[in-house]
Structure formats: C-alpha cells, structure tokens
Amino acid sequence: MYPCEAIVAMRIWLLTLVFLQAPLASAQSPATQRAAPSASITGVVYDSIARKPLASATVQLAGMTGSPRFGGATMSDSLGRFTFANVPDGRYTLGFIHPVLDSLGLEPIVREFSVQDHAAVRADLSVPSAARLRAAICGPASSESGAALVGIVRDAKDGSPLPGVAVTGEWVELTFTPSGLVRRVPRMTSTTGENGWFAICNVPRPGSTAITATRGADSTDRIDVEVTGEELVRSELYLGPSRTRVVGDTTTRADTGAPAPRHLRVGDGRLSGTVVAAVGGAPLTNAQVSIVDGPQARANARGEWTIADAPAGTRLLEVRAVGYYPVRRRVDVIAGAAPLRFALSTFKAVLDTVRVTAQRNVNTEFAGFEQRRRSNGSGRFLTSDDIARRGAIFTSDIFKTVPGLKVWRDSLGENAILMRSAFGDPCSPSIYVDGHVVPGMSGGDLDAIAEPKRVAGIEVYDEANVPPLYTTGMTGCGSIVIWLKP
C-alpha cells in the first residue's frame, strides 16, 4: 500500500502516460477527392470506466504549428458523437474536457493526427480504463482485490477546487483467526493537491468505505461510498464552514445517566424540498427531515420543508415519518441547490416485500436466534415469553428495562433508543428488523410497525460483541436485532 504522498506523486506519472486511442480510419473515393476541398473529422468520446459513451464532452480541435490556422469546439451528443466539417489539410491536435476528467485528476486528454488529401478522418477519444488508472495511481504492486477511490474536494460556496484538504477513508475488516474473530478498522488519508484531487488506494471491493474531508475546523459528514466490483470509484465532496450549537440539558447527571447535551453543526446553508408517500404521492405532514448531527425541520400540510441553518458542504440527510421506512441520502449543501423530493414507503410494504421475496431466508435467520441465545454469552436475548412478562404497552417500552439501554424523548418529541458506548457516552445503535438494517429507526417507528405481542425475539449487542452478520459499517455503537412473528 502506497503512502499518501506517493499517491499524489503517482498522478504526475499518470499525466505523462501515452493513452491508447482507437486507430485512425481514413476513407476516400476518387469522386470525393475531386468534389471535396476539405475534410470532415468524426468520432466518439467514450467513458471506459462507466463503459458507455460520454455525452456533453467539450471536444476541441486546433491546428499545429505550420498548419492552417483552423480550429473550433463542439459538444458530444447523447451517444458521445462529434463532428468537425470543412477541415483543411494539415496537422491537428484533438482533445476533450469533461467533469469526469476533473474527478479523476486528469488534464485534458489530447491526441495528434493529420488530414491529407481532404480525406475524411475517424478519431475516437476515451477516458482511460479503470484498470489502467488504478495501476497508474496506486502502482503495479497494489492489491489486485482492492479499488482506487478518487475524486475532487470543492468549495461549497463557489465550487472551486480546494487544496490541502485531508480526505480520510475507513472500512471494517473482519478476519477469522484460530483465536476467534478479529475486527480491524484500517484508515488511510490523502491530502488534496492544487486541483483538489485526492486518491485512496486499496479500498476493499466489494464493500463500503466511509470518507470524510477535513480542513482546519471544517469537515464534511461521514459519507458511505459503496464499492462494487469496479477497480476505480469516483466521489466528489464539498467543504464549507460551520459552527456548533449546543442544545438540550447542559448539566448531565452521571447518577441518572441522562443523555449528554447535543452539539449540532449548523451554518448559513439552505435546503428545501417535499416528502410524500411512495404510493399515491400524498404529502406526509409532520415528517421529520434532519441533517445527521445537525438542524432539523418538520414538513407542513403540503409535505414541504426547509432547513435554513444547514451547515455548508456534503452532508447526510435523514427523512422519517411515523409508519414509514426512513431514508438516508447524501446531499450537497451548496449555493443554488435544487429542492429535494423524498417518497417514503410504508414499513408494511417494505417488510411484506422481504417476506414474499425472501421468506425462507428470514425463517432461516430467525432459526439462528435460539442457537445464538444458547451459545453467545456476549449478547442479551429476549424471547416472546420474556417480552410478554414485561407487560409493555408499546414496543419501545421494552428497552426501558434492558441494562445498557435507555429510551428518552428528543427535542421533537420522538422516542430515541440509546445505548451506552464503550466510552460510557450514549450512542444510537443500529436496528435490524427481521435481519435487515433500518437506518435511523426511532422508538416511534418501531411502535408503528409492531405491537409487543408481534415481537418474536430481540437480540442486543454492544459494539465490541456485534456478530459480523449485524455489523453496519463504523457506527461506533452496538446493534439491536428485532424479529417479528409471521
């Protein structure tokens, strides 16, 4: 694995490579030679990483020294095609620019060719392949099983590239050893160059990598980037200023274990949008829209919402409504950001789909509940009989009696389920329903989808003892697994 300084240096090597392009193809008939005093140049711009034509690329043609002063620019169409007409004989350079090149840290890619005897010329252009870019960025000795994560960090105010920004990537590695399961969290940091470009090598594929951009007191939210089987992944980040606002009780009592005051990140940015039901499109009045660890808002009767004090930059937005499956989405709080639209599905629709399409898997996974309960001393387990004896009216009430868990009302009146972290501070555990993680689930959400009598079993794990099956990235907290009766 190359150090971060070497990654930036590799880009210099990358820009000096001679990229292979499709060979020139010329065609001319005697009739064409007699009738045409000039030639046409046609071609296709192709994105070798996305494996599709590159639309809206600016293609530029310029005569070289000693050739006619002829040049121009055109835009590739939806199929990546471009054409230059009436081109006189001579030597030319042809290249293209596109935001995809910026995200890869590449200067405009240029090729040279000649027009002779007014013959038509075919000249294709392409973004280098992912394999070639990864080898150039990370070196030939880089891990074949890893991917290169590259991108640009931009100023949230004007979109200009930001140099000197530390971009950190983290991921979870689980290794089975003779002494047991070992959990490791590798971390790599790359510093952006003058053009805002960064690269992190050997991130696992497939898998999820969490990235954060930081410069001084400013930072983005931690954003999960899904890495599939591709050898190169792009991600653009925006960084802007923010400030801290303290909310809640500032005199936390250690004897009661009351939650500590919340430190929210706020700013001068603005986000707006609507929340509707996925089926029927009815507005979801009172839906909660919040930036993770930031300000929040409620949707009005038309489903409209506005956060006027949003911290600038790349953030994680969470949308919840009672009875509906919550949604988390990466958003960029930048000047002129377009309104957002969220369509939420009901919990019933989501869970019924799981049961219909994967009923055998759900039953098989629940069959492991008893096995884990008998053999796993690191978790806490509640059977349906245990739940019935507690006499809870709402499902969230069950957790009030589980050691290490607390249920309290947040500033918007929602029941929040908290767990004691390894450092003693309260944290929000990952919650799984029938083996599937539900991001941002609150106690109110849980009460809406199931009464206590519908709960077949509950598993509670602190961070150090979460089984690999129920590990969700790097939450810094444990997990709660809830099984519902058919």
Coordinates of C-alpha atoms in Angstrom, one line a residue:
M1 CA 0.0 0.0 0.0
Y2 CA 1.5 3.3 -1.1
P3 CA 1.7 6.2 1.4
C4 CA -0.5 9.2 0.6
E5 CA 2.4 11.4 -0.5
A6 CA 3.2 8.7 -3.1
I7 CA -0.4 8.7 -4.3
V8 CA -0.2 12.4 -5.2
A9 CA 3.2 11.8 -6.9
M10 CA 1.7 9.0 -8.9
R11 CA -0.7 11.5 -10.6
I12 CA 2.3 13.2 -12.2
W13 CA 3.2 9.8 -13.7
L14 CA -0.4 9.3 -14.8
L15 CA -0.5 12.5 -16.7
T16 CA 2.6 11.6 -18.7
L17 CA 1.2 8.3 -19.9
V18 CA 0.5 8.0 -23.6
F19 CA -3.1 6.7 -23.6
L20 CA -4.0 4.3 -26.3
Q21 CA -6.8 5.5 -28.5
A22 CA -8.7 3.8 -31.3
P23 CA -6.6 3.9 -34.6
L24 CA -7.4 6.5 -37.2
A25 CA -9.5 5.3 -40.1
S26 CA -9.5 7.1 -43.4
A27 CA -11.7 6.6 -46.4
Q28 CA -11.7 8.4 -49.7
S29 CA -13.1 7.7 -53.1
P30 CA -11.9 9.4 -56.3
A31 CA -15.2 11.2 -56.6
T32 CA -14.9 12.5 -53.1
Q33 CA -11.3 13.7 -53.8
R34 CA -12.4 15.7 -56.8
A35 CA -15.6 17.2 -55.1
A36 CA -14.4 18.0 -51.6
P37 CA -11.8 20.7 -51.0
S38 CA -11.9 20.0 -47.3
A39 CA -12.5 17.0 -44.9
S40 CA -14.7 16.1 -42.0
I41 CA -13.5 14.7 -38.7
T42 CA -15.9 12.5 -36.8
G43 CA -15.5 10.4 -33.7
V44 CA -17.0 9.2 -30.4
V45 CA -15.9 10.1 -26.9
Y46 CA -16.1 7.0 -24.7
D47 CA -16.0 6.6 -20.9
S48 CA -14.0 3.4 -20.4
I49 CA -14.8 3.4 -16.7
A50 CA -18.6 3.7 -17.0
R51 CA -18.4 1.6 -20.2
K52 CA -20.7 3.9 -22.1
P53 CA -20.4 6.9 -24.5
L54 CA -19.6 10.2 -22.8
A55 CA -22.2 12.9 -23.5
S56 CA -21.8 16.6 -23.2
A57 CA -18.0 16.5 -23.5
T58 CA -16.4 19.6 -25.0
V59 CA -14.3 18.4 -27.9
Q60 CA -11.6 20.9 -29.2
L61 CA -9.7 20.9 -32.5
A62 CA -6.6 23.1 -33.1
G63 CA -4.1 23.3 -36.0
M64 CA -0.5 22.7 -35.0
T65 CA 2.5 24.9 -35.9
G66 CA 3.0 25.1 -39.6
S67 CA -0.6 24.0 -40.4
P68 CA -3.6 26.1 -41.3
R69 CA -5.0 28.3 -38.5
F70 CA -8.1 26.2 -38.2
G71 CA -9.8 25.2 -35.0
G72 CA -13.0 25.0 -33.2
A73 CA -15.0 23.3 -30.4
T74 CA -18.1 21.2 -30.4
M75 CA -20.2 19.2 -27.9
S76 CA -20.6 15.4 -28.0
D77 CA -24.2 14.3 -28.3
S78 CA -26.1 11.8 -26.1
L79 CA -24.2 9.0 -27.9
G80 CA -20.9 10.6 -27.5
R81 CA -20.6 11.5 -31.2
F82 CA -18.9 14.7 -32.5
T83 CA -18.2 16.1 -36.0
F84 CA -15.9 18.9 -37.4
A85 CA -16.7 19.8 -41.0
N86 CA -14.7 21.6 -43.7
V87 CA -11.3 20.9 -42.1
P88 CA -8.4 21.7 -44.5
D89 CA -5.3 19.5 -44.8
G90 CA -2.7 19.8 -42.1
R91 CA -1.6 18.6 -38.6
Y92 CA -4.0 18.9 -35.7
T93 CA -4.5 18.2 -32.0
L94 CA -7.8 16.9 -30.8
G95 CA -8.9 16.6 -27.2
F96 CA -11.8 16.9 -24.9
I97 CA -12.7 18.2 -21.4
H98 CA -15.4 17.0 -19.1
P99 CA -16.1 17.0 -15.3
V100 CA -15.3 13.3 -15.3
L101 CA -11.7 14.2 -16.0
D102 CA -11.6 16.6 -13.1
S103 CA -12.9 13.9 -10.7
L104 CA -10.1 11.6 -11.9
G105 CA -7.4 14.3 -11.6
L106 CA -6.7 14.2 -15.3
E107 CA -5.7 17.1 -17.6
P108 CA -7.5 17.3 -21.0
I109 CA -6.5 14.2 -23.0
V110 CA -5.0 15.2 -26.4
R111 CA -4.0 13.3 -29.5
E112 CA -2.4 14.3 -32.7
F113 CA -3.3 13.4 -36.3
S114 CA -3.1 14.6 -39.9
V115 CA -5.6 15.4 -42.6
Q116 CA -4.3 14.6 -46.0
D117 CA -5.8 14.9 -49.5
H118 CA -9.1 16.1 -48.0
A119 CA -9.8 12.6 -46.7
A120 CA -12.4 12.1 -44.0
V121 CA -10.9 11.1 -40.7
R122 CA -12.3 9.0 -37.8
A123 CA -10.7 9.9 -34.5
D124 CA -12.2 8.5 -31.3
L125 CA -11.3 9.7 -27.8
S126 CA -11.7 7.9 -24.5
V127 CA -11.3 8.1 -20.8
P128 CA -8.6 5.6 -19.8
S129 CA -9.8 2.3 -18.4
A130 CA -10.3 1.8 -14.7
A131 CA -7.6 -0.9 -14.5
R132 CA -5.1 1.3 -16.2
L133 CA -5.9 4.3 -14.0
R134 CA -5.8 2.2 -10.8
A135 CA -2.4 0.8 -11.8
A136 CA -1.1 4.3 -12.6
I137 CA -2.4 5.9 -9.4
C138 CA -1.6 3.1 -6.9
G139 CA 1.3 1.4 -8.6
P140 CA 1.7 -2.0 -10.3
A141 CA 2.3 -3.6 -6.8
S142 CA -1.1 -2.5 -5.5
S143 CA -3.6 -5.2 -4.3
E144 CA -5.5 -6.8 -7.2
S145 CA -8.5 -7.2 -4.9
G146 CA -8.6 -3.5 -3.9
A147 CA -10.0 -0.4 -5.7
A148 CA -8.8 3.1 -6.0
L149 CA -11.2 5.8 -4.6
V150 CA -10.6 9.1 -6.3
G151 CA -12.3 12.5 -6.5
I152 CA -12.3 16.2 -6.1
V153 CA -13.0 18.3 -3.0
R154 CA -14.7 21.6 -3.9
D155 CA -15.6 24.8 -2.0
A156 CA -19.3 24.7 -1.1
K157 CA -19.5 28.4 -1.8
D158 CA -18.3 28.7 -5.4
G159 CA -17.4 25.1 -6.5
S160 CA -13.6 25.9 -6.9
P161 CA -11.2 23.0 -6.1
L162 CA -9.7 23.1 -2.6
P163 CA -6.1 22.2 -2.0
G164 CA -4.7 20.9 1.3
V165 CA -7.8 19.1 2.4
A166 CA -7.3 15.8 4.3
V167 CA -9.7 13.1 3.0
T168 CA -9.8 10.0 5.2
G169 CA -11.2 6.7 4.2
E170 CA -12.1 4.0 6.8
W171 CA -13.6 0.5 6.4
V172 CA -14.2 -2.6 8.6
E173 CA -12.2 -5.8 8.1
L174 CA -13.2 -9.0 9.8
T175 CA -10.7 -11.8 9.9
F176 CA -11.2 -15.3 11.2
T177 CA -8.2 -16.5 13.2
P178 CA -7.5 -19.6 15.4
S179 CA -8.2 -17.4 18.5
G180 CA -11.5 -16.0 17.1
L181 CA -12.9 -13.2 15.0
V182 CA -10.7 -10.1 14.8
R183 CA -12.2 -6.8 13.8
R184 CA -9.9 -4.2 12.4
V185 CA -10.7 -0.6 11.1
P186 CA -8.0 0.4 8.5
R187 CA -7.6 4.1 7.9
M188 CA -5.9 5.9 5.1
T189 CA -5.6 9.7 4.5
S190 CA -4.9 11.5 1.3
T191 CA -4.3 15.3 1.0
T192 CA -5.8 17.1 -2.0
G193 CA -3.4 18.7 -4.5
E194 CA -3.7 22.1 -6.0
N195 CA -6.5 20.9 -8.2
G196 CA -8.5 19.5 -5.3
W197 CA -7.8 15.9 -6.4
F198 CA -7.4 13.0 -3.9
A199 CA -6.9 9.3 -4.2
I200 CA -7.1 6.4 -1.6
C201 CA -5.7 3.1 -2.7
N202 CA -6.7 -0.5 -1.9
V203 CA -10.1 0.1 -0.5
P204 CA -12.0 -3.2 -0.3
R205 CA -14.2 -4.3 -3.2
P206 CA -17.0 -5.1 -2.9
G207 CA -17.7 -3.3 0.3
S208 CA -18.4 0.1 1.9
T209 CA -15.9 2.8 2.7
A210 CA -16.6 5.8 4.8
I211 CA -14.9 9.0 3.7
T212 CA -14.6 12.4 5.4
A213 CA -13.0 15.6 4.1
T214 CA -11.4 17.9 6.8
R215 CA -9.5 21.2 6.7
G216 CA -9.0 23.0 10.0
A217 CA -12.3 23.2 11.9
D218 CA -14.4 22.4 8.8
S219 CA -15.4 18.9 7.7
T220 CA -18.0 17.0 5.8
D221 CA -20.2 14.4 7.3
R222 CA -19.0 10.8 7.1
I223 CA -20.3 9.5 3.8
D224 CA -20.5 5.9 2.9
V225 CA -19.3 5.1 -0.6
E226 CA -20.4 1.7 -2.0
V227 CA -17.6 0.0 -3.8
T228 CA -18.8 -2.7 -6.2
G229 CA -16.6 -4.9 -8.3
E230 CA -15.1 -1.9 -10.2
E231 CA -11.4 -1.1 -9.9
L232 CA -11.9 2.6 -9.6
V233 CA -14.6 4.6 -7.8
R234 CA -15.2 8.4 -8.0
S235 CA -16.7 10.6 -5.3
E236 CA -16.9 14.4 -5.3
L237 CA -17.1 16.2 -1.9
Y238 CA -18.0 19.8 -1.0
L239 CA -16.5 21.5 2.1
G240 CA -17.8 24.6 3.8
P241 CA -17.7 26.5 7.1
S242 CA -20.0 25.5 10.0
R243 CA -20.4 26.4 13.7
T244 CA -21.6 24.5 16.7
R245 CA -24.9 25.0 18.5
V246 CA -25.5 23.3 21.9
V247 CA -29.0 22.0 22.6
G248 CA -30.5 20.1 25.5
D249 CA -29.7 20.0 29.2
T250 CA -26.1 21.2 29.8
T251 CA -25.9 19.7 33.3
T252 CA -25.8 16.0 32.6
R253 CA -26.1 13.9 35.8
A254 CA -23.8 10.9 35.9
D255 CA -26.0 9.2 38.6
T256 CA -29.1 9.2 36.3
G257 CA -27.3 8.5 33.1
A258 CA -29.3 11.3 31.4
P259 CA -28.2 12.0 27.8
A260 CA -25.4 14.5 27.3
P261 CA -26.1 17.8 25.6
R262 CA -26.2 17.6 21.8
H263 CA -23.7 19.6 19.8
L264 CA -25.3 20.4 16.5
R265 CA -23.4 21.5 13.5
V266 CA -25.2 24.5 11.8
G267 CA -24.4 27.1 9.2
D268 CA -25.8 29.5 6.7
G269 CA -26.8 27.0 4.0
R270 CA -30.3 26.3 2.9
L271 CA -32.1 23.0 1.9
S272 CA -35.7 22.6 1.0
G273 CA -38.0 20.0 -0.6
T274 CA -41.0 17.8 -0.1
V275 CA -41.9 14.5 1.5
V276 CA -44.6 12.3 0.0
A277 CA -45.9 8.8 0.2
A278 CA -44.4 6.5 -2.4
V279 CA -47.9 5.1 -3.2
G280 CA -50.4 7.7 -4.1
G281 CA -48.0 10.7 -3.6
A282 CA -49.9 12.2 -0.7
P283 CA -47.8 14.7 1.3
L284 CA -46.6 13.4 4.6
T285 CA -47.5 16.1 7.1
N286 CA -45.1 16.4 10.1
A287 CA -42.4 14.2 8.5
Q288 CA -39.1 14.9 10.2
V289 CA -36.2 15.9 8.0
S290 CA -32.8 16.3 9.7
I291 CA -29.1 16.6 8.9
V292 CA -27.3 14.0 11.0
D293 CA -25.9 15.8 14.0
G294 CA -27.4 19.0 12.6
P295 CA -30.6 21.0 12.4
Q296 CA -34.0 19.5 11.6
A297 CA -37.4 20.6 10.3
R298 CA -40.9 19.3 10.0
A299 CA -42.9 19.0 6.8
N300 CA -46.1 21.2 6.6
A301 CA -49.5 20.1 5.4
R302 CA -48.2 20.1 1.8
G303 CA -45.2 18.0 2.7
E304 CA -42.9 21.0 2.2
W305 CA -39.9 21.6 4.5
T306 CA -37.0 24.0 4.8
I307 CA -33.8 23.9 6.8
A308 CA -32.5 27.5 6.8
D309 CA -29.4 27.0 9.0
A310 CA -27.8 24.0 7.3
P311 CA -24.0 23.6 7.5
A312 CA -22.5 24.0 4.1
G313 CA -20.8 21.1 2.3
T314 CA -21.5 17.4 1.8
R315 CA -24.0 16.1 4.5
L316 CA -26.1 13.1 5.4
L317 CA -29.8 13.9 5.4
E318 CA -32.3 11.7 7.2
V319 CA -36.1 11.6 6.5
R320 CA -38.5 9.9 8.8
A321 CA -42.3 9.7 9.2
V322 CA -44.2 7.5 11.7
G323 CA -45.2 4.3 10.0
Y324 CA -42.8 4.8 7.0
Y325 CA -39.4 3.3 6.3
P326 CA -36.8 6.0 6.9
V327 CA -34.4 7.2 4.2
R328 CA -30.9 8.4 4.4
R329 CA -29.3 10.3 1.5
R330 CA -26.1 12.1 0.8
V331 CA -26.8 15.8 0.0
D332 CA -24.6 18.7 -1.0
V333 CA -25.5 22.0 0.8
I334 CA -24.2 24.4 -1.9
A335 CA -25.4 27.7 -3.3
G336 CA -28.4 27.2 -5.6
A337 CA -29.1 23.6 -4.5
A338 CA -32.2 22.3 -6.2
P339 CA -35.2 21.3 -4.0
L340 CA -35.2 17.6 -2.9
R341 CA -38.1 15.2 -3.2
F342 CA -38.4 12.1 -1.0
A343 CA -41.0 9.4 -1.5
L344 CA -41.3 7.1 1.5
S345 CA -42.6 3.5 1.6
T346 CA -44.6 2.2 4.5
F347 CA -42.9 -0.3 6.8
K348 CA -45.6 -2.8 5.9
A349 CA -44.8 -2.6 2.2
V350 CA -41.1 -3.0 2.8
L351 CA -41.3 -5.8 5.3
D352 CA -44.0 -7.7 3.3
T353 CA -41.7 -7.5 0.3
V354 CA -38.9 -9.0 2.4
R355 CA -41.2 -11.8 3.5
V356 CA -42.5 -12.5 0.0
T357 CA -39.2 -12.5 -1.8
A358 CA -37.0 -14.0 0.9
Q359 CA -39.3 -15.8 3.3
R360 CA -37.1 -18.8 3.5
N361 CA -34.0 -16.7 4.4
V362 CA -35.9 -14.8 7.1
N363 CA -37.1 -18.0 8.7
T364 CA -33.6 -19.5 8.5
E365 CA -32.1 -16.4 10.1
F366 CA -34.6 -16.4 12.9
A367 CA -33.8 -20.1 13.4
G368 CA -30.4 -18.9 14.4
F369 CA -31.8 -16.8 17.2
E370 CA -32.1 -19.8 19.6
Q371 CA -28.6 -21.0 18.6
R372 CA -27.1 -17.7 19.3
R373 CA -29.0 -17.4 22.6
R374 CA -27.7 -20.7 23.8
S375 CA -24.1 -20.2 22.7
N376 CA -23.4 -16.5 22.7
G377 CA -22.8 -15.1 26.1
S378 CA -21.9 -11.7 24.8
G379 CA -25.4 -10.5 23.9
R380 CA -28.7 -10.0 25.7
F381 CA -31.7 -12.0 24.4
L382 CA -35.4 -11.6 25.0
T383 CA -37.8 -14.3 23.9
S384 CA -41.5 -13.8 23.2
D385 CA -42.2 -15.1 26.8
D386 CA -39.7 -12.6 28.2
I387 CA -41.4 -9.8 26.4
A388 CA -44.9 -10.8 27.5
R389 CA -43.8 -10.9 31.1
R390 CA -42.7 -7.3 30.9
G391 CA -46.2 -6.2 30.0
A392 CA -45.1 -3.3 27.7
I393 CA -47.8 -1.3 26.0
F394 CA -45.5 0.0 23.3
T395 CA -42.6 -2.0 21.8
S396 CA -40.2 0.8 22.6
D397 CA -41.1 0.4 26.3
I398 CA -39.4 -3.0 26.2
F399 CA -36.0 -1.4 26.1
K400 CA -36.5 0.7 29.2
T401 CA -35.8 -2.4 31.2
V402 CA -32.8 -3.7 29.3
P403 CA -29.5 -3.0 31.0
G404 CA -27.3 -0.6 28.9
L405 CA -30.3 0.8 27.0
K406 CA -32.3 4.0 27.6
V407 CA -35.4 5.5 26.0
W408 CA -35.9 9.2 26.1
R409 CA -37.7 11.9 24.1
D410 CA -35.7 14.2 21.8
S411 CA -36.4 17.8 21.1
L412 CA -39.1 16.9 18.6
G413 CA -40.9 14.6 20.9
E414 CA -39.6 11.3 19.3
N415 CA -38.7 8.4 21.4
A416 CA -34.9 7.8 20.9
I417 CA -33.4 4.4 21.8
L418 CA -29.8 4.9 23.2
M419 CA -27.1 2.5 24.1
R420 CA -24.1 3.0 26.3
S421 CA -20.9 3.1 24.2
A422 CA -17.6 1.6 25.1
F423 CA -16.6 5.1 26.5
G424 CA -19.7 5.5 28.6
D425 CA -21.4 8.1 26.3
P426 CA -24.9 7.5 24.8
C427 CA -25.0 6.4 21.2
S428 CA -27.6 5.3 18.7
P429 CA -27.4 1.6 17.9
S430 CA -28.1 0.1 14.5
I431 CA -31.5 -1.5 14.5
Y432 CA -32.3 -4.6 12.4
V433 CA -35.9 -5.8 11.7
D434 CA -36.1 -9.4 10.5
G435 CA -32.4 -9.4 9.7
H436 CA -32.5 -6.2 7.7
V437 CA -31.0 -2.9 8.9
V438 CA -33.4 0.1 9.2
P439 CA -31.3 3.3 9.2
G440 CA -32.4 6.0 11.7
M441 CA -35.2 4.0 13.2
S442 CA -36.7 5.7 16.3
G443 CA -38.8 4.2 19.1
G444 CA -41.9 5.8 17.4
D445 CA -41.1 4.0 14.1
L446 CA -40.8 0.7 16.0
D447 CA -44.1 1.3 17.8
A448 CA -45.8 2.0 14.4
I449 CA -44.8 -1.3 12.8
A450 CA -45.3 -3.8 15.6
E451 CA -47.1 -4.2 18.9
P452 CA -45.1 -6.1 21.7
K453 CA -47.2 -9.2 21.1
R454 CA -45.9 -9.3 17.5
V455 CA -42.3 -9.5 18.6
A456 CA -40.8 -13.0 18.4
G457 CA -37.4 -12.1 19.9
I458 CA -34.9 -9.4 20.5
E459 CA -31.0 -9.5 20.4
V460 CA -29.0 -6.7 21.9
Y461 CA -25.2 -6.4 21.4
D462 CA -22.7 -3.8 22.4
E463 CA -20.1 -2.5 19.9
A464 CA -17.4 -5.0 20.9
N465 CA -19.6 -8.1 20.6
V466 CA -21.8 -7.5 17.5
P467 CA -21.8 -10.6 15.2
P468 CA -20.5 -9.9 11.7
L469 CA -24.0 -10.5 10.3
Y470 CA -25.3 -7.5 12.2
T471 CA -22.4 -5.1 11.8
T472 CA -23.2 -1.9 10.0
G473 CA -20.1 0.0 8.9
M474 CA -18.5 2.1 11.6
T475 CA -21.3 3.4 13.7
G476 CA -19.3 3.4 16.9
C477 CA -22.2 1.8 18.6
G478 CA -23.8 -1.7 19.0
S479 CA -26.8 -3.3 17.3
I480 CA -30.4 -4.3 18.2
V481 CA -31.9 -7.2 16.2
I482 CA -35.7 -7.5 16.3
W483 CA -37.6 -10.5 15.0
L484 CA -41.3 -10.2 14.2
K485 CA -43.8 -13.1 14.1
P486 CA -45.2 -14.0 10.7

